[in-house]
mmCIF file of C-alpha atoms in Angstrom:
data_model
loop_
_atom_site.group_PDB
_atom_site.id
_atom_site.type_symbol
_atom_site.label_atom_id
_atom_site.label_comp_id
_atom_site.label_asym_id
_atom_site.label_seq_id
_atom_site.Cartn_x
_atom_site.Cartn_y
_atom_site.Cartn_z
ATOM 1 C CA UNK Z 53 -27.632 80.947 -27.461
ATOM 2 C CA UNK Z 54 -30.579 78.537 -27.505
ATOM 3 C CA UNK Z 55 -28.155 75.579 -27.485
ATOM 4 C CA UNK Z 56 -26.716 76.649 -24.124
ATOM 5 C CA UNK Z 57 -30.142 77.425 -22.767
ATOM 6 C CA UNK Z 58 -31.468 73.885 -23.239
ATOM 7 C CA UNK Z 59 -29.874 71.104 -21.176
ATOM 8 C CA UNK Z 60 -32.277 68.251 -22.020
ATOM 9 C CA UNK Z 61 -34.226 67.926 -25.239
ATOM 10 C CA UNK Z 62 -36.546 65.242 -26.586
ATOM 11 C CA UNK Z 63 -37.925 65.289 -30.109
ATOM 12 C CA UNK Z 64 -40.857 63.152 -31.219
ATOM 13 C CA UNK Z 65 -40.552 60.796 -28.260
ATOM 14 C CA UNK Z 66 -42.891 57.832 -28.759
ATOM 15 C CA UNK Z 67 -43.367 54.532 -26.932
ATOM 16 C CA UNK Z 68 -45.719 51.762 -28.016
ATOM 17 C CA UNK Z 69 -46.483 48.636 -26.013
ATOM 18 C CA UNK Z 70 -48.114 45.938 -28.181
ATOM 19 C CA UNK Z 71 -50.278 48.409 -30.064
ATOM 20 C CA UNK Z 72 -50.926 50.716 -27.085
ATOM 21 C CA UNK Z 73 -49.260 54.119 -27.473
ATOM 22 C CA UNK Z 74 -48.162 55.216 -23.988
ATOM 23 C CA UNK Z 75 -46.190 58.269 -25.145
ATOM 24 C CA UNK Z 76 -46.927 59.905 -28.481
ATOM 25 C CA UNK Z 77 -44.682 62.335 -30.300
ATOM 26 C CA UNK Z 78 -43.602 64.259 -27.189
ATOM 27 C CA UNK Z 79 -41.286 67.254 -27.641
ATOM 28 C CA UNK Z 80 -39.659 68.441 -24.438
ATOM 29 C CA UNK Z 81 -37.096 71.150 -23.784
ATOM 30 C CA UNK Z 82 -35.745 71.665 -20.277
ATOM 31 C CA UNK Z 83 -33.799 74.866 -19.672
ATOM 32 C CA UNK Z 84 -30.599 74.802 -17.663
ATOM 33 C CA UNK Z 85 -30.872 75.782 -13.962
ATOM 34 C CA UNK Z 86 -34.676 75.584 -13.838
ATOM 35 C CA UNK Z 87 -37.202 73.365 -12.078
ATOM 36 C CA UNK Z 88 -39.401 71.753 -14.724
ATOM 37 C CA UNK Z 89 -42.460 69.701 -13.734
ATOM 38 C CA UNK Z 90 -44.144 66.962 -15.722
ATOM 39 C CA UNK Z 91 -47.773 66.666 -14.653
ATOM 40 C CA UNK Z 92 -50.982 65.087 -15.845
ATOM 41 C CA UNK Z 93 -53.819 62.773 -14.824
ATOM 42 C CA UNK Z 94 -53.162 59.100 -14.027
ATOM 43 C CA UNK Z 95 -52.184 57.168 -17.133
ATOM 44 C CA UNK Z 96 -50.919 60.313 -18.856
ATOM 45 C CA UNK Z 97 -47.528 58.746 -19.631
ATOM 46 C CA UNK Z 98 -45.410 60.755 -17.162
ATOM 47 C CA UNK Z 99 -43.433 57.839 -15.701
ATOM 48 C CA UNK Z 100 -43.027 56.247 -19.142
ATOM 49 C CA UNK Z 101 -41.567 59.571 -20.283
ATOM 50 C CA UNK Z 102 -39.113 59.525 -17.375
ATOM 51 C CA UNK Z 103 -38.152 55.933 -18.212
ATOM 52 C CA UNK Z 104 -37.496 56.933 -21.823
ATOM 53 C CA UNK Z 105 -35.379 59.975 -20.910
ATOM 54 C CA UNK Z 106 -33.111 57.842 -18.681
ATOM 55 C CA UNK Z 107 -33.293 54.811 -21.015
ATOM 56 C CA UNK Z 108 -34.849 52.384 -18.593
ATOM 57 C CA UNK Z 109 -37.133 52.010 -21.620
ATOM 58 C CA UNK Z 110 -36.066 52.405 -25.247
ATOM 59 C CA UNK Z 111 -38.237 54.716 -27.352
ATOM 60 C CA UNK Z 112 -40.148 53.308 -30.333
ATOM 61 C CA UNK Z 113 -39.348 56.583 -32.086
ATOM 62 C CA UNK Z 114 -37.755 59.921 -31.259
ATOM 63 C CA UNK Z 115 -34.404 61.296 -30.151
ATOM 64 C CA UNK Z 116 -33.037 62.561 -26.832
ATOM 65 C CA UNK Z 117 -30.204 65.060 -26.342
ATOM 66 C CA UNK Z 118 -28.393 65.987 -23.117
ATOM 67 C CA UNK Z 119 -26.044 68.979 -23.211
ATOM 68 C CA UNK Z 120 -26.324 68.962 -27.006
ATOM 69 C CA UNK Z 121 -25.151 65.345 -27.257
ATOM 70 C CA UNK Z 122 -27.477 62.606 -28.463
ATOM 71 C CA UNK Z 123 -28.044 59.998 -25.744
ATOM 72 C CA UNK Z 124 -30.708 57.915 -27.528
ATOM 73 C CA UNK Z 125 -29.667 54.291 -27.122
ATOM 74 C CA UNK Z 126 -27.166 54.918 -24.285
ATOM 75 C CA UNK Z 127 -27.390 52.774 -21.150
ATOM 76 C CA UNK Z 128 -28.879 54.214 -17.926
ATOM 77 C CA UNK Z 129 -25.440 53.899 -16.258
ATOM 78 C CA UNK Z 130 -23.718 55.794 -19.094
ATOM 79 C CA UNK Z 131 -26.366 58.517 -18.951
ATOM 80 C CA UNK Z 132 -25.895 58.820 -15.167
ATOM 81 C CA UNK Z 133 -22.129 59.195 -15.681
ATOM 82 C CA UNK Z 134 -22.824 62.058 -18.096
ATOM 83 C CA UNK Z 135 -24.581 63.865 -15.228
ATOM 84 C CA UNK Z 136 -28.266 63.024 -15.809
ATOM 85 C CA UNK Z 137 -29.367 61.067 -12.725
ATOM 86 C CA UNK Z 138 -32.761 59.768 -11.700
ATOM 87 C CA UNK Z 139 -33.340 59.669 -7.952
ATOM 88 C CA UNK Z 140 -34.452 56.070 -7.516
ATOM 89 C CA UNK Z 141 -31.362 54.761 -9.329
ATOM 90 C CA UNK Z 142 -29.423 55.125 -6.116
ATOM 91 C CA UNK Z 143 -32.026 55.229 -3.383
ATOM 92 C CA UNK Z 144 -31.224 53.764 0.027
ATOM 93 C CA UNK Z 145 -30.637 50.255 -1.237
ATOM 94 C CA UNK Z 146 -28.826 49.215 1.946
ATOM 95 C CA UNK Z 147 -31.498 49.295 4.680
ATOM 96 C CA UNK Z 148 -29.154 48.075 7.411
ATOM 97 C CA UNK Z 149 -26.352 50.523 6.653
ATOM 98 C CA UNK Z 150 -26.511 53.870 8.414
ATOM 99 C CA UNK Z 151 -27.562 57.060 6.639
ATOM 100 C CA UNK Z 152 -23.889 58.128 6.486
ATOM 101 C CA UNK Z 153 -22.786 54.756 5.104
ATOM 102 C CA UNK Z 154 -25.464 54.813 2.394
ATOM 103 C CA UNK Z 155 -24.235 58.201 1.197
ATOM 104 C CA UNK Z 156 -20.643 56.974 1.380
ATOM 105 C CA UNK Z 157 -21.442 53.988 -0.868
ATOM 106 C CA UNK Z 158 -22.988 56.411 -3.404
ATOM 107 C CA UNK Z 159 -19.811 58.546 -3.249
ATOM 108 C CA UNK Z 160 -17.706 55.436 -3.884
ATOM 109 C CA UNK Z 161 -19.857 54.602 -6.921
ATOM 110 C CA UNK Z 162 -19.139 58.035 -8.325
ATOM 111 C CA UNK Z 163 -15.477 57.115 -8.800
ATOM 112 C CA UNK Z 164 -16.211 54.086 -10.932
ATOM 113 C CA UNK Z 165 -17.185 51.119 -8.785
ATOM 114 C CA UNK Z 166 -17.880 50.054 -5.236
ATOM 115 C CA UNK Z 167 -14.812 47.869 -4.744
ATOM 116 C CA UNK Z 168 -12.998 50.415 -2.655
ATOM 117 C CA UNK Z 169 -13.364 48.790 0.723
ATOM 118 C CA UNK Z 170 -9.655 47.898 0.564
ATOM 119 C CA UNK Z 171 -8.701 51.563 0.256
ATOM 120 C CA UNK Z 172 -6.634 53.273 2.932
ATOM 121 C CA UNK Z 173 -8.308 54.679 6.026
ATOM 122 C CA UNK Z 174 -7.324 58.171 4.874
ATOM 123 C CA UNK Z 175 -9.346 57.789 1.673
ATOM 124 C CA UNK Z 176 -12.322 56.350 3.562
ATOM 125 C CA UNK Z 177 -12.142 59.257 6.015
ATOM 126 C CA UNK Z 178 -12.351 61.660 3.081
ATOM 127 C CA UNK Z 179 -15.472 59.863 1.828
ATOM 128 C CA UNK Z 180 -16.895 60.050 5.349
ATOM 129 C CA UNK Z 181 -16.317 63.795 5.566
ATOM 130 C CA UNK Z 182 -18.068 64.385 2.239
ATOM 131 C CA UNK Z 183 -20.869 61.975 3.217
ATOM 132 C CA UNK Z 184 -21.490 63.918 6.418
ATOM 133 C CA UNK Z 185 -21.536 67.204 4.458
ATOM 134 C CA UNK Z 186 -24.247 65.779 2.181
ATOM 135 C CA UNK Z 187 -26.150 64.320 5.146
ATOM 136 C CA UNK Z 188 -26.113 67.794 6.713
ATOM 137 C CA UNK Z 189 -27.120 69.441 3.409
ATOM 138 C CA UNK Z 190 -30.350 67.414 3.347
ATOM 139 C CA UNK Z 191 -31.105 67.979 7.042
ATOM 140 C CA UNK Z 192 -30.275 64.461 8.253
ATOM 141 C CA UNK Z 193 -27.371 65.163 10.633
ATOM 142 C CA UNK Z 194 -29.413 63.972 13.627
ATOM 143 C CA UNK Z 195 -30.031 60.664 11.817
ATOM 144 C CA UNK Z 196 -26.498 60.111 10.429
ATOM 145 C CA UNK Z 197 -25.810 56.891 12.356
ATOM 146 C CA UNK Z 198 -29.353 55.505 12.196
ATOM 147 C CA UNK Z 199 -29.868 52.453 9.943
ATOM 148 C CA UNK Z 200 -31.742 53.579 6.815
ATOM 149 C CA UNK Z 201 -34.538 51.093 7.543
ATOM 150 C CA UNK Z 202 -35.368 52.991 10.756
ATOM 151 C CA UNK Z 203 -35.690 56.415 9.118
ATOM 152 C CA UNK Z 204 -39.126 58.044 9.180
ATOM 153 C CA UNK Z 205 -40.730 57.842 5.714
ATOM 154 C CA UNK Z 206 -40.266 61.503 4.773
ATOM 155 C CA UNK Z 207 -36.608 61.408 5.804
ATOM 156 C CA UNK Z 208 -36.022 58.485 3.435
ATOM 157 C CA UNK Z 209 -36.820 60.878 0.579
ATOM 158 C CA UNK Z 210 -34.143 63.238 1.883
ATOM 159 C CA UNK Z 211 -31.684 60.317 1.975
ATOM 160 C CA UNK Z 212 -32.561 59.474 -1.644
ATOM 161 C CA UNK Z 213 -31.756 63.053 -2.589
ATOM 162 C CA UNK Z 214 -28.455 62.900 -0.658
ATOM 163 C CA UNK Z 215 -27.393 59.694 -2.444
ATOM 164 C CA UNK Z 216 -28.366 61.292 -5.769
ATOM 165 C CA UNK Z 217 -26.304 64.393 -4.942
ATOM 166 C CA UNK Z 218 -23.328 62.131 -4.176
ATOM 167 C CA UNK Z 219 -23.120 61.384 -7.900
ATOM 168 C CA UNK Z 220 -22.719 65.132 -8.541
ATOM 169 C CA UNK Z 221 -25.475 65.272 -11.153
ATOM 170 C CA UNK Z 222 -25.780 68.259 -13.430
ATOM 171 C CA UNK Z 223 -29.461 67.383 -13.765
ATOM 172 C CA UNK Z 224 -31.721 65.433 -11.397
ATOM 173 C CA UNK Z 225 -34.931 63.621 -12.309
ATOM 174 C CA UNK Z 226 -37.244 63.208 -9.338
ATOM 175 C CA UNK Z 227 -40.164 60.804 -9.724
ATOM 176 C CA UNK Z 228 -43.002 61.953 -7.429
ATOM 177 C CA UNK Z 229 -40.775 63.178 -4.589
ATOM 178 C CA UNK Z 230 -43.824 64.112 -2.470
ATOM 179 C CA UNK Z 231 -45.743 60.820 -2.852
ATOM 180 C CA UNK Z 232 -47.040 59.568 0.481
ATOM 181 C CA UNK Z 233 -45.631 62.477 2.495
ATOM 182 C CA UNK Z 234 -47.442 64.468 5.179
ATOM 183 C CA UNK Z 235 -47.638 68.265 5.134
ATOM 184 C CA UNK Z 236 -44.504 68.838 7.270
ATOM 185 C CA UNK Z 237 -42.390 66.515 5.142
ATOM 186 C CA UNK Z 238 -43.733 68.076 1.928
ATOM 187 C CA UNK Z 239 -42.580 71.507 3.115
ATOM 188 C CA UNK Z 240 -39.184 70.127 4.063
ATOM 189 C CA UNK Z 241 -38.608 68.255 0.765
ATOM 190 C CA UNK Z 242 -39.879 71.224 -1.296
ATOM 191 C CA UNK Z 243 -37.366 73.489 0.467
ATOM 192 C CA UNK Z 244 -34.658 70.891 -0.166
ATOM 193 C CA UNK Z 245 -35.493 70.683 -3.888
ATOM 194 C CA UNK Z 246 -35.363 74.471 -4.140
ATOM 195 C CA UNK Z 247 -31.910 74.488 -2.495
ATOM 196 C CA UNK Z 248 -30.642 71.636 -4.681
ATOM 197 C CA UNK Z 249 -31.866 73.429 -7.833
ATOM 198 C CA UNK Z 250 -29.762 76.535 -7.158
ATOM 199 C CA UNK Z 251 -26.820 75.157 -9.123
ATOM 200 C CA UNK Z 252 -28.364 72.344 -11.145
ATOM 201 C CA UNK Z 253 -31.439 71.484 -13.204
ATOM 202 C CA UNK Z 254 -34.403 69.512 -11.843
ATOM 203 C CA UNK Z 255 -37.100 67.676 -13.806
ATOM 204 C CA UNK Z 256 -39.820 66.156 -11.651
ATOM 205 C CA UNK Z 257 -43.012 64.173 -12.023
ATOM 206 C CA UNK Z 258 -45.397 65.387 -9.340
ATOM 207 C CA UNK Z 259 -49.085 65.038 -8.468
ATOM 208 C CA UNK Z 260 -49.210 67.663 -5.738
ATOM 209 C CA UNK Z 261 -50.445 70.796 -7.505
ATOM 210 C CA UNK Z 262 -49.618 73.278 -4.767
ATOM 211 C CA UNK Z 263 -46.014 72.000 -4.796
ATOM 212 C CA UNK Z 264 -45.860 72.297 -8.583
ATOM 213 C CA UNK Z 265 -47.293 75.828 -8.465
ATOM 214 C CA UNK Z 266 -44.806 76.851 -5.802
ATOM 215 C CA UNK Z 267 -41.620 75.237 -7.147
ATOM 216 C CA UNK Z 268 -41.752 75.027 -10.931
ATOM 217 C CA UNK Z 269 -40.452 77.492 -13.488
ATOM 218 C CA UNK Z 270 -42.023 75.527 -16.344
ATOM 219 C CA UNK Z 271 -44.746 72.878 -16.409
ATOM 220 C CA UNK Z 272 -45.436 70.365 -19.173
ATOM 221 C CA UNK Z 273 -48.900 68.798 -18.992
ATOM 222 C CA UNK Z 274 -49.346 65.334 -20.485
ATOM 223 C CA UNK Z 275 -52.658 63.600 -21.174
ATOM 224 C CA UNK Z 276 -53.000 60.224 -22.895
ATOM 225 C CA UNK Z 277 -49.313 60.327 -23.760
ATOM 226 C CA UNK Z 278 -49.363 63.682 -25.549
ATOM 227 C CA UNK Z 279 -48.355 67.205 -24.541
ATOM 228 C CA UNK Z 280 -51.489 69.233 -23.778
ATOM 229 C CA UNK Z 281 -49.867 72.462 -22.689
ATOM 230 C CA UNK Z 282 -46.604 73.938 -21.496
ATOM 231 C CA UNK Z 283 -45.590 77.087 -19.681
ATOM 232 C CA UNK Z 284 -45.581 78.664 -16.215
ATOM 233 C CA UNK Z 285 -48.222 77.483 -13.724
ATOM 234 C CA UNK Z 286 -50.314 80.657 -14.031
ATOM 235 C CA UNK Z 287 -50.773 80.043 -17.772
ATOM 236 C CA UNK Z 288 -51.061 76.265 -17.758
ATOM 237 C CA UNK Z 289 -53.588 76.118 -14.889
ATOM 238 C CA UNK Z 290 -56.036 78.295 -16.894
ATOM 239 C CA UNK Z 291 -55.669 76.307 -20.118
ATOM 240 C CA UNK Z 292 -59.116 74.894 -21.062
ATOM 241 C CA UNK Z 293 -57.697 71.529 -22.220
ATOM 242 C CA UNK Z 294 -55.799 71.148 -18.935
ATOM 243 C CA UNK Z 295 -58.874 71.949 -16.835
ATOM 244 C CA UNK Z 296 -60.880 69.484 -18.933
ATOM 245 C CA UNK Z 297 -58.235 66.736 -18.552
ATOM 246 C CA UNK Z 298 -58.166 67.086 -14.770
ATOM 247 C CA UNK Z 299 -61.869 67.602 -14.189
ATOM 248 C CA UNK Z 300 -62.696 64.860 -16.669
ATOM 249 C CA UNK Z 301 -60.650 62.331 -14.712
ATOM 250 C CA UNK Z 302 -61.744 63.303 -11.240
ATOM 251 C CA UNK Z 303 -58.556 65.182 -10.337
ATOM 252 C CA UNK Z 304 -58.604 68.542 -8.647
#
């Protein structure tokens, strides 16, 4: 049953930039319906890893499988259509559209392209209804008609998650969802991620250790592009190599 258990798998993932090895022989297995965190000191290769998994970068070596199907070499758009979606791919790219309209555009993308402005009012109303459901799901009902540019910073993260959910992903990749957020917003976004993960899989890069400890089922620790340790927070946080990597680079 191991095949069903694993939704995303990378074997021997490697990326070299002009002689510099950013990611080296990384094996990663993400189990279905879990929250999996990718952590590590600055320069550990976390974002490069994310870029490889979603093919914003092509690996120098290694293979990637999603739902048992090899996706190495597929385009980011094709991978998103398969159900593996990275949050920034569809962030609030229309600052002067309202929160509801941003989510509606993402819903329209889901059905193939955005040239649906000629569609009947009935169809647009259906998009609007679904958009408002998603806006409510991420706690933005009070901001539904506000232009995205006027949203408070932490609420923009919630909008990013709503536009990601509009694509009905089976698996979401969140790149530092807590970056730059205050304590209140962190609590709100953490609760949102937990809700979102109930019926899908989440892989996230995150610096905030208390968030990682609280949310993650499994943690993979990278340092200098290689996997140092993997497991639940309680195990990983006591691992001597992990402590050394963080202490050695001035991270708590």
